mmCIF file of C-alpha atoms in Angstrom:
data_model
loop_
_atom_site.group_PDB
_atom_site.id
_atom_site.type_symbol
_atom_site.label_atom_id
_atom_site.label_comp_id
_atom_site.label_asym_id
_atom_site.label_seq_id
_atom_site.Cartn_x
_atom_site.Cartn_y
_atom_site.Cartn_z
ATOM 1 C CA UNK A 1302 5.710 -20.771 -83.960
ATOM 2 C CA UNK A 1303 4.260 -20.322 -80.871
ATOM 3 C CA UNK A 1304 4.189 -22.478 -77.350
ATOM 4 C CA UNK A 1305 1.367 -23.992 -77.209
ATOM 5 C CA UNK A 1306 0.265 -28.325 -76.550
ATOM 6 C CA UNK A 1307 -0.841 -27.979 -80.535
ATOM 7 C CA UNK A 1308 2.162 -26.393 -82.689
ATOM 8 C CA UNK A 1309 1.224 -23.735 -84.911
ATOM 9 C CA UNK A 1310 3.258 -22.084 -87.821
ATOM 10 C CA UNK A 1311 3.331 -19.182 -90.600
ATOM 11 C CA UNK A 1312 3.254 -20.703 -93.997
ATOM 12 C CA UNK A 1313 6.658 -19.495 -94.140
ATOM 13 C CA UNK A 1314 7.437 -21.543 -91.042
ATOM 14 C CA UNK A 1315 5.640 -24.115 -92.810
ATOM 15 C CA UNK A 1316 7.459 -24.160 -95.618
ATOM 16 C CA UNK A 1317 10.792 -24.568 -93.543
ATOM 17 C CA UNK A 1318 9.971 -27.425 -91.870
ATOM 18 C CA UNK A 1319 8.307 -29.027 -94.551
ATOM 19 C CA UNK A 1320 10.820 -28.369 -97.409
ATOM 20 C CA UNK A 1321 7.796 -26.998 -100.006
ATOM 21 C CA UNK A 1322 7.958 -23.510 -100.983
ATOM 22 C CA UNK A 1323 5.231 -21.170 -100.192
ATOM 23 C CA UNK A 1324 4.076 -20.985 -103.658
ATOM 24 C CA UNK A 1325 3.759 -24.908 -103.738
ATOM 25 C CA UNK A 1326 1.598 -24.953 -100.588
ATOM 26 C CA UNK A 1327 -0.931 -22.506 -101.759
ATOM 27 C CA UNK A 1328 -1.167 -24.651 -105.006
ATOM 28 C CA UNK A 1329 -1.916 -27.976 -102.879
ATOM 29 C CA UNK A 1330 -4.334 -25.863 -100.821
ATOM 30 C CA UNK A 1331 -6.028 -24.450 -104.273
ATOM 31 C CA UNK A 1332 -6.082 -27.972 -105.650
ATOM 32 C CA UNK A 1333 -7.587 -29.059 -102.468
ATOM 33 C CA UNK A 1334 -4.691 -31.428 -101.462
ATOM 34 C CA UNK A 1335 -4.124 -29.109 -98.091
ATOM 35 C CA UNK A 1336 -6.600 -27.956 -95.434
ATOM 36 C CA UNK A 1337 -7.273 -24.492 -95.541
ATOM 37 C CA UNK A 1338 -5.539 -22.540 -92.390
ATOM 38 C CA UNK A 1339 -7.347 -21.041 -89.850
ATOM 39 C CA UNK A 1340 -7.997 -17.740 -90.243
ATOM 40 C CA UNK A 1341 -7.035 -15.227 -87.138
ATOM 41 C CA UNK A 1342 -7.404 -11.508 -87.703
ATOM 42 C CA UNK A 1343 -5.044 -11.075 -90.789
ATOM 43 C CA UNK A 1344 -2.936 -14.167 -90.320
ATOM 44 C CA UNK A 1345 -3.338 -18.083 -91.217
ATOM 45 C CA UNK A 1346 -2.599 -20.617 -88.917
ATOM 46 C CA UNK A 1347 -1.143 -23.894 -90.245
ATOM 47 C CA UNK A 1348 -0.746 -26.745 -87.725
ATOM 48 C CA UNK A 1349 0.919 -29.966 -87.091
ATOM 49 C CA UNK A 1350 -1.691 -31.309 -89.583
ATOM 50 C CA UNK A 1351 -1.118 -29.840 -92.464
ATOM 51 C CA UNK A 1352 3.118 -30.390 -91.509
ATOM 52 C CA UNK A 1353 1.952 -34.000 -91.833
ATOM 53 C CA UNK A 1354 -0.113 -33.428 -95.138
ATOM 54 C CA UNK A 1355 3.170 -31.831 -96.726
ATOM 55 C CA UNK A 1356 4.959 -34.918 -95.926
ATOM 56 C CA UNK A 1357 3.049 -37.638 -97.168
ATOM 57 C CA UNK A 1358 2.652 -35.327 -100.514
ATOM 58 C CA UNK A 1359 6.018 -35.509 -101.108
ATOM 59 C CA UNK A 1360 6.866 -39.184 -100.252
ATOM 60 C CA UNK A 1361 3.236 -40.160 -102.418
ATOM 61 C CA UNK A 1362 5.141 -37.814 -105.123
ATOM 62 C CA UNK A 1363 8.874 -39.596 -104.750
ATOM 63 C CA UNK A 1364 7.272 -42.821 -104.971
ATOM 64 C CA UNK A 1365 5.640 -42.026 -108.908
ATOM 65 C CA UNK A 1366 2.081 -41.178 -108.160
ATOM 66 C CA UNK A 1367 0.519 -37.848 -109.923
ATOM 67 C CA UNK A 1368 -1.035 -34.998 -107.917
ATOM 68 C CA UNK A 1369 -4.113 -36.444 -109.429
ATOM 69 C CA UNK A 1370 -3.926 -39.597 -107.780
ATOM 70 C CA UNK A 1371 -2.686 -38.237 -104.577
ATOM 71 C CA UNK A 1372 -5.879 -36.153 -103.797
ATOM 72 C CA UNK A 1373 -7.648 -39.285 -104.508
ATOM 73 C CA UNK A 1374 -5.776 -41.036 -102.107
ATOM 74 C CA UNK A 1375 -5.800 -38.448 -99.511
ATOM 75 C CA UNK A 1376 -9.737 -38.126 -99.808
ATOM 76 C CA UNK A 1377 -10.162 -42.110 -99.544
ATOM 77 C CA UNK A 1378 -7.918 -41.270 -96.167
ATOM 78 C CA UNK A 1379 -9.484 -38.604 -94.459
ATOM 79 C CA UNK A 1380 -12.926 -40.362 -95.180
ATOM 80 C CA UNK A 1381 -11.576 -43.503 -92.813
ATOM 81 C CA UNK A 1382 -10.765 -45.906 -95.466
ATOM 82 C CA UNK A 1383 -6.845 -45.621 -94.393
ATOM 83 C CA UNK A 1384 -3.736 -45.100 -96.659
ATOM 84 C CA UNK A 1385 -1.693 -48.323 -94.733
ATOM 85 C CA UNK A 1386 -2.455 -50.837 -97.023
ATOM 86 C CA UNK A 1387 -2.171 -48.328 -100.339
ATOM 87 C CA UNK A 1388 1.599 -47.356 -98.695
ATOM 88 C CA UNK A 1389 2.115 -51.067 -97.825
ATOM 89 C CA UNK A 1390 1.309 -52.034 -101.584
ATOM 90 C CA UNK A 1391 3.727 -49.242 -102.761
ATOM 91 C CA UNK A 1392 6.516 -50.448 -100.381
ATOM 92 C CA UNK A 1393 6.920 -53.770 -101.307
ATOM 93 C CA UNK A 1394 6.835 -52.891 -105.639
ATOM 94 C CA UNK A 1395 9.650 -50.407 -103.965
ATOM 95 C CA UNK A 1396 11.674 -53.004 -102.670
ATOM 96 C CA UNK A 1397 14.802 -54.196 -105.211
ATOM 97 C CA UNK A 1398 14.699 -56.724 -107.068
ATOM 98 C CA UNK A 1399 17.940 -58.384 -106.635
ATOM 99 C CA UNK A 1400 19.474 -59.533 -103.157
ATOM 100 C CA UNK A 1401 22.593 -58.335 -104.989
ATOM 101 C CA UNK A 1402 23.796 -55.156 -102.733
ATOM 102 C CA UNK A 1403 25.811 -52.339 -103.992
ATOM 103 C CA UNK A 1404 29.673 -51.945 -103.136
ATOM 104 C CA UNK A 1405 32.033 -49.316 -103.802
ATOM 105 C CA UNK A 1406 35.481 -48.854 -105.280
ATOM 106 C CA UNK A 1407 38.195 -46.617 -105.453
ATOM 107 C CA UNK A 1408 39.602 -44.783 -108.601
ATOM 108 C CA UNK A 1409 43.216 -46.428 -107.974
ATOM 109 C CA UNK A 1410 41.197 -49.880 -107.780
ATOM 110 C CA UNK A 1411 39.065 -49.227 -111.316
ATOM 111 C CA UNK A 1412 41.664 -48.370 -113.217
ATOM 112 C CA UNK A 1413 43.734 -50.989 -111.848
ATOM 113 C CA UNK A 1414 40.851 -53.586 -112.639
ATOM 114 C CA UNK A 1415 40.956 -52.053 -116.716
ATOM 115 C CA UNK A 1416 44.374 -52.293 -117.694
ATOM 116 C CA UNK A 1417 45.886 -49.199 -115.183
ATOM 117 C CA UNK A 1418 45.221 -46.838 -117.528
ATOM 118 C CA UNK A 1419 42.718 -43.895 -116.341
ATOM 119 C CA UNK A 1420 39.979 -43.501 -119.383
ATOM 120 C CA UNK A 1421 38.122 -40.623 -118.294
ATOM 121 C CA UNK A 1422 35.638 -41.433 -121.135
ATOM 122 C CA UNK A 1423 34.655 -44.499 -119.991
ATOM 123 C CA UNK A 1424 33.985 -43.540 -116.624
ATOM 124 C CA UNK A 1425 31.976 -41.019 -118.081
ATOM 125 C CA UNK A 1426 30.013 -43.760 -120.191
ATOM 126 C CA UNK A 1427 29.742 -45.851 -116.767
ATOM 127 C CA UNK A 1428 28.049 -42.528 -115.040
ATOM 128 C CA UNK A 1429 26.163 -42.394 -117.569
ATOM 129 C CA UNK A 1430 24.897 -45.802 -117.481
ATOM 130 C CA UNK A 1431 25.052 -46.073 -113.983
ATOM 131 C CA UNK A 1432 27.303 -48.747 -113.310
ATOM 132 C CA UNK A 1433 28.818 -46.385 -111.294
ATOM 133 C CA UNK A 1434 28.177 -43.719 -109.039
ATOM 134 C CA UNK A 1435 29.645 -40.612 -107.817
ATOM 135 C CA UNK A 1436 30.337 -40.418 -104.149
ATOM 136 C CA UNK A 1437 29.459 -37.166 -102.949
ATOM 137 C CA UNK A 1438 32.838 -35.232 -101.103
ATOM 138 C CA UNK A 1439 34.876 -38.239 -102.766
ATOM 139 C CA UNK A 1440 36.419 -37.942 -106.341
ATOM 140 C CA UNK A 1441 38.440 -40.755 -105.529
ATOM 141 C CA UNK A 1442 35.657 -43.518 -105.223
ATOM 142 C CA UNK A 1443 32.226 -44.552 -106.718
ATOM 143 C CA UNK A 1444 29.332 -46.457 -105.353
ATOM 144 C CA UNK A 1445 28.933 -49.520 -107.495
ATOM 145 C CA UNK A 1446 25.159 -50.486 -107.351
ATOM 146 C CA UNK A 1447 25.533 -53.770 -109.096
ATOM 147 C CA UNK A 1448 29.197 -55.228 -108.531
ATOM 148 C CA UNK A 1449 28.191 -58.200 -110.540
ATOM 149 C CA UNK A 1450 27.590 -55.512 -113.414
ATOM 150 C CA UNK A 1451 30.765 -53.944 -113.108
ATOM 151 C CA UNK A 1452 32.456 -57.890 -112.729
ATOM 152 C CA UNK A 1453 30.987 -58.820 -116.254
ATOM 153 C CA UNK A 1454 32.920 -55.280 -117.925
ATOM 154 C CA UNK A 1455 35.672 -56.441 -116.560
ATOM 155 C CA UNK A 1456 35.896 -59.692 -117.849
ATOM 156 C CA UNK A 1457 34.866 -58.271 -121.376
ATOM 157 C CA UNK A 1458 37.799 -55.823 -121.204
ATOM 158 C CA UNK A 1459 40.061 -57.995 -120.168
ATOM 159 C CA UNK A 1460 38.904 -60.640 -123.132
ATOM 160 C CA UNK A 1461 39.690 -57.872 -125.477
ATOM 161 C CA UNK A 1462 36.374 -56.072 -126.176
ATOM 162 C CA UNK A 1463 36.859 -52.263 -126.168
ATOM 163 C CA UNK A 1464 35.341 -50.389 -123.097
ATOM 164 C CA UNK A 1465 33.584 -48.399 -126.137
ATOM 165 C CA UNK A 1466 32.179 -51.405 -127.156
ATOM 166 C CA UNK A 1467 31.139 -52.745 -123.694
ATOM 167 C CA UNK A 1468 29.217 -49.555 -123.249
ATOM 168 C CA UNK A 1469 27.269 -49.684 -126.576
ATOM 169 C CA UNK A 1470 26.243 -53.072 -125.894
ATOM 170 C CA UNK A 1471 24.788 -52.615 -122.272
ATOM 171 C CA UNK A 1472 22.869 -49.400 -124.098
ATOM 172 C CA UNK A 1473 21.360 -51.978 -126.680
ATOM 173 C CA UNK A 1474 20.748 -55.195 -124.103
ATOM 174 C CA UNK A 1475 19.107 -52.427 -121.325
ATOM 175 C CA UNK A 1476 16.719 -51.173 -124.319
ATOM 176 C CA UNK A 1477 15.941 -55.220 -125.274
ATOM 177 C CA UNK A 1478 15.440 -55.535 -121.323
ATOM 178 C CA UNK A 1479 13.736 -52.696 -120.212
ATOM 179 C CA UNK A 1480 11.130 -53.953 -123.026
ATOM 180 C CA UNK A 1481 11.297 -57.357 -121.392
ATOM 181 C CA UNK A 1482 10.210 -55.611 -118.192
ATOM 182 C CA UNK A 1483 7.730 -53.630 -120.050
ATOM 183 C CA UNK A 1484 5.831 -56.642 -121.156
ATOM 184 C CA UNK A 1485 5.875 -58.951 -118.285
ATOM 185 C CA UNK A 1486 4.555 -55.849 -116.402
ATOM 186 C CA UNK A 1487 1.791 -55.507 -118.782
ATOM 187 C CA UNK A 1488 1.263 -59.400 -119.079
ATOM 188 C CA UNK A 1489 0.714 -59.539 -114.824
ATOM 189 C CA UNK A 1490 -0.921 -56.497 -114.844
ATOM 190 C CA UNK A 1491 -3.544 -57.744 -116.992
ATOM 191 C CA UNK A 1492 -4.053 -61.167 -115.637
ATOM 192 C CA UNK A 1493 -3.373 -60.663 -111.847
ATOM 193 C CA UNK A 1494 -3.584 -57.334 -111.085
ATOM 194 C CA UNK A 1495 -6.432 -55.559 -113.363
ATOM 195 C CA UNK A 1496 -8.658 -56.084 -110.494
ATOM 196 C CA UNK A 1497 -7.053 -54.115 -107.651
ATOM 197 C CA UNK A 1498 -6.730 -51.271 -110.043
ATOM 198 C CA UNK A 1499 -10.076 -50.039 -110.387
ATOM 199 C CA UNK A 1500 -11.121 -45.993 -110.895
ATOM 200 C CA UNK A 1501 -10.800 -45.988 -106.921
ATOM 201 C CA UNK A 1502 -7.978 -46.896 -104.320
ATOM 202 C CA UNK A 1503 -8.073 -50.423 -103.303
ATOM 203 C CA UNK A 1504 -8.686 -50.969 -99.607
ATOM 204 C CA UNK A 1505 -6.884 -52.365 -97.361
ATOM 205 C CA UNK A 1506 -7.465 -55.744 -97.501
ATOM 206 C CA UNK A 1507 -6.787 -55.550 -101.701
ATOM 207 C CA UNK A 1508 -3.703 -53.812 -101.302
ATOM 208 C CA UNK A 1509 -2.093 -56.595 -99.064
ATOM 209 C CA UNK A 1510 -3.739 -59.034 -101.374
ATOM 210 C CA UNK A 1511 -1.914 -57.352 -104.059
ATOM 211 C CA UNK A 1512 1.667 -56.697 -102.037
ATOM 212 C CA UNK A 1513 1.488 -60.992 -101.230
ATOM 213 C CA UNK A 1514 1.002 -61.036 -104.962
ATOM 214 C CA UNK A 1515 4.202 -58.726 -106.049
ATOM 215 C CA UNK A 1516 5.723 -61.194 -103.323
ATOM 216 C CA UNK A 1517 5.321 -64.211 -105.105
ATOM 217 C CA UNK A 1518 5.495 -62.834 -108.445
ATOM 218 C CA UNK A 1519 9.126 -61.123 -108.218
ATOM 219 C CA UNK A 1520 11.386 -63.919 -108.758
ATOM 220 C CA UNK A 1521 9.467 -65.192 -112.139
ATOM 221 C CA UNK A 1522 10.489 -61.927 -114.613
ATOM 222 C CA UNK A 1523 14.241 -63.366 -113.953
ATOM 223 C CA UNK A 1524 13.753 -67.078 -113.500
ATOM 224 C CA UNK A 1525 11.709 -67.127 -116.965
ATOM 225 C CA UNK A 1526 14.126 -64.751 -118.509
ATOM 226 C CA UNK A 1527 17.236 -67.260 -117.270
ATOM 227 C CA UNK A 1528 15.384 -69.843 -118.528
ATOM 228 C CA UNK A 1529 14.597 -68.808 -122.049
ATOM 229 C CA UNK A 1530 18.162 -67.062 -122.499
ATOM 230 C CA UNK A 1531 20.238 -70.090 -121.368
ATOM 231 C CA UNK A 1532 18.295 -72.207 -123.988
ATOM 232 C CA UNK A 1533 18.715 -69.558 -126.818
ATOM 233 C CA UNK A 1534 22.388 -69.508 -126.028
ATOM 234 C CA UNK A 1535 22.973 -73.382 -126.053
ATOM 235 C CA UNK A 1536 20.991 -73.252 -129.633
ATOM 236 C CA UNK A 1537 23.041 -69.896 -131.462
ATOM 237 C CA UNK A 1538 25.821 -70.649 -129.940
ATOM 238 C CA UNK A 1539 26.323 -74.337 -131.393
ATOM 239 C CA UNK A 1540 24.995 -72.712 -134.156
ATOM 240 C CA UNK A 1541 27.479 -70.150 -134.627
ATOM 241 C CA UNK A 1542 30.507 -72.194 -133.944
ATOM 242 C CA UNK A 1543 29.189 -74.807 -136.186
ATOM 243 C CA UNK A 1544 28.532 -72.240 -139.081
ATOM 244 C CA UNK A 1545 32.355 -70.636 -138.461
ATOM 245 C CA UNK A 1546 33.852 -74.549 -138.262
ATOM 246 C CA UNK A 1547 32.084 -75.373 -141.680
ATOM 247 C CA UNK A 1548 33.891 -72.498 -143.404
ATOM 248 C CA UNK A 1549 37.136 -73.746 -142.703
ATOM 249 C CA UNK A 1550 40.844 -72.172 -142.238
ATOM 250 C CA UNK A 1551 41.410 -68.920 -144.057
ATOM 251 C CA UNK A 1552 37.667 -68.692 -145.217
ATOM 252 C CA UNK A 1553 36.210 -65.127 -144.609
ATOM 253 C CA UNK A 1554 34.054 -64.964 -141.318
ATOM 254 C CA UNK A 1555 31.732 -62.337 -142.666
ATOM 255 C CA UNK A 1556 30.437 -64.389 -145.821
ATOM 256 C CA UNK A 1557 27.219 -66.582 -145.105
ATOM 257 C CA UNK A 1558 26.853 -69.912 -145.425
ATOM 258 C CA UNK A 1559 25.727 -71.766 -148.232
ATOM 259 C CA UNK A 1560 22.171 -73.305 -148.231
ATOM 260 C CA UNK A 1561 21.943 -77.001 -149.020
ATOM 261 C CA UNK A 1562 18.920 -79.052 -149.490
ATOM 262 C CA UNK A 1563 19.279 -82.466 -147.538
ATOM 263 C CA UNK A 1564 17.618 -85.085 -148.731
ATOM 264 C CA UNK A 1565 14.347 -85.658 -146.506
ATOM 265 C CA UNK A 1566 14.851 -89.249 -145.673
ATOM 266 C CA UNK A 1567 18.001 -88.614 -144.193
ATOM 267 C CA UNK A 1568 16.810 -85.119 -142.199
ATOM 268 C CA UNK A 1569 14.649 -87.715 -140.835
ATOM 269 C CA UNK A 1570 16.695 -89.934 -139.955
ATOM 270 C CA UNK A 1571 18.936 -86.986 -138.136
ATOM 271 C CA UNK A 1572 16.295 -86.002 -135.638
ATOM 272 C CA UNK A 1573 15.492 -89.163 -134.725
ATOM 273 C CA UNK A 1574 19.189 -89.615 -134.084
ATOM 274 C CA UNK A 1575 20.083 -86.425 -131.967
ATOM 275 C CA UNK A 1576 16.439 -84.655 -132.100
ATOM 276 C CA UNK A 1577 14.890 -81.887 -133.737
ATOM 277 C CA UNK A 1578 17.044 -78.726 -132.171
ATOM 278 C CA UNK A 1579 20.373 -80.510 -132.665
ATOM 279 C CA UNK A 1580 20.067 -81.333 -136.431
ATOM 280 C CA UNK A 1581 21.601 -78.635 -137.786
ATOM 281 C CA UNK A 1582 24.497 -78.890 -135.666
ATOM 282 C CA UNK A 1583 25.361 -82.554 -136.038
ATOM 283 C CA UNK A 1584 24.677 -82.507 -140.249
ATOM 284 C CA UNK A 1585 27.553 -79.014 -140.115
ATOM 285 C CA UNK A 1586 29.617 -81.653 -137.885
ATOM 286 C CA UNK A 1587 29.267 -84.325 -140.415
ATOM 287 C CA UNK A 1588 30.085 -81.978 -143.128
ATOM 288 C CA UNK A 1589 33.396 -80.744 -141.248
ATOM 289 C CA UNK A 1590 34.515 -84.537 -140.887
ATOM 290 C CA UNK A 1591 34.252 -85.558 -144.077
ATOM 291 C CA UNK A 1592 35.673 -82.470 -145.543
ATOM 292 C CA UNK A 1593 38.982 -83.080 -143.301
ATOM 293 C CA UNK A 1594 38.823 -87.089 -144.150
ATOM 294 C CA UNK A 1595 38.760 -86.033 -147.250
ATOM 295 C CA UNK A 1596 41.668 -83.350 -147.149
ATOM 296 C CA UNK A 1597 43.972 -85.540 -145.644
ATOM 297 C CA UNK A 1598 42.989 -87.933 -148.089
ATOM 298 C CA UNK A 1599 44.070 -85.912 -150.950
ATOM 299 C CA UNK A 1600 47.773 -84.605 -148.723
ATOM 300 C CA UNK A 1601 48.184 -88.763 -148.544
ATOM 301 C CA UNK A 1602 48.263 -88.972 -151.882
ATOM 302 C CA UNK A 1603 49.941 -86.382 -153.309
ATOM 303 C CA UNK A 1604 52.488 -87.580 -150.736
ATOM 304 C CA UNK A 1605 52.692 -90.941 -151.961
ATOM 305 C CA UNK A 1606 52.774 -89.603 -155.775
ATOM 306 C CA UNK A 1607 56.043 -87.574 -154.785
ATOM 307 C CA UNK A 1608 57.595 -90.057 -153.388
#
């Protein structure tokens, strides 16, 4: 590099301070990503410039966008039309979505916090998962990226479910979520933000229209999904203990209920008492009282008899 008011480097120079390889900056300049140097005698001069280029490839390329997109992006830029707004846009869908922040804990600590025995399995299943992290330097301690995460396995475990178990489960309920996600993503993008996503880059002005938008719309994918799971648990899991109640003391858990047909006068007469949702629930109550009236009933007697 030489000492002049305008730096200028080698492309292998280039690639130092940029972190690309040679070969990867002659394929941006071939794709037309990167100005071509200037030529001097036998050498090419790269400058400041295309230092700068190199860098916003790579954070454009970090942040999901294709090599594709990119040149768009960069041509929409160098013809005046700015890339703040576009980077703006990107930064705020970048931002988490939990104020939860991460913690760390020790190795002595986690295995305290699952019985004090070390199961190098289940770390391995919480790598894996990432519910925790390796510290780099530190085989002694993890990052934790959601403690609240790591609170719930704990209370499993110490409830008696198997850390095997816990695992499996938060591989099935992150599928069921990440298809959750999936669809409210497709449901806003359809509705609210089909029209800043047109075969060009939006400008300015749409892409902070859009990053107010992600804004206001961030909190609804877990208030909605709060919503609708606390009123499926209330109804399954009256349900459930209902349906285990009804089968009585000793009865197998794994055998299904019985169907009966209630007459329709008195269904009727059931959801006007305690409403539609609860009438399942208060007719396996019923059932349950009158089936213990009726067993001490029958104890009463034979009591009496023997005596």
């Amino acid at each position: 590099m030489t000492e002049q008011s305008v730096a200028e480097y080698r492309i292998e120079d280039l690639a130092h301070h940029s972190g690309a390889t040679v070969r990867t900056i002659r394929a941006y300049q071939d794709r037309g990503l990167l100005p071509r140097p200037e030529r001097r005698g036998r050498a090419n001069v790269y400058t400041d410039t295309h230092l700068a280029r190199l860098r916003q490839i790579a954070d454009l390329l970090d942040r999901g966008y294709t090599l594709a997109s990119i040149k768009e992006l960069l041509e929409a830029w160098d013809a005046g039309r700015g890339l703040g707004g576009v980077l703006g846009l990107v930064a705020e869908v970048d931002k988490p979505w939990t104020d939860e922040r991460a913690g760390r804990i020790s190795r002595a600590e986690l295995d305290a916090r699952f019985g004090g025995d070390p199961d190098e399995a289940a770390v391995r299943d919480a790598i894996e998962l990432g519910v925790l992290e390796r510290v780099p330097g530190r085989d002694d301690e993890f990052r934790v990226p959601s403690p609240q995460e790591l609170a719930v396995a704990v209370e499993l475990y110490a409830a008696g479910v198997p850390l095997s178990a816990i695992a499996g489960h938060l591989r099935e309920l992150r599928g069921q979520v990440e298809h959750i996600a999936a669809r409210f993503l497709e449901f806003t993008t359809e509705h609210v933000f089909a029209r800043y996503l047109g075969p060009h880059p939006p400008t300015d002005a749409e892409a902070a229209e859009a990053a107010t938008l992600v804004r206001r719309l961030r909190p609804l994918a877990q208030q909605s999904v709060d919503a609708e799971l606390a009123r499926a648990m209330r109804l399954f899991a009256t349900q459930h203990l209902h349906r285990h109640l009804s089968r009585g003391p000793g009865a197998d858990l794994t055998d299904e209920p019985h169907s009966v047909t209630v007459p329709a006068g008195t269904m009727q007469a059931v959801r006007a008492l305690v409403g539609q949702e609860q009438a399942s629930a208060f007719i396996a109550a019923a059932a349950e009282r009158e089936v213990q009236a009726r067993t001490l009933d029958t104890l009463t007697s034979n009591h009496l008899n023997n005596t």
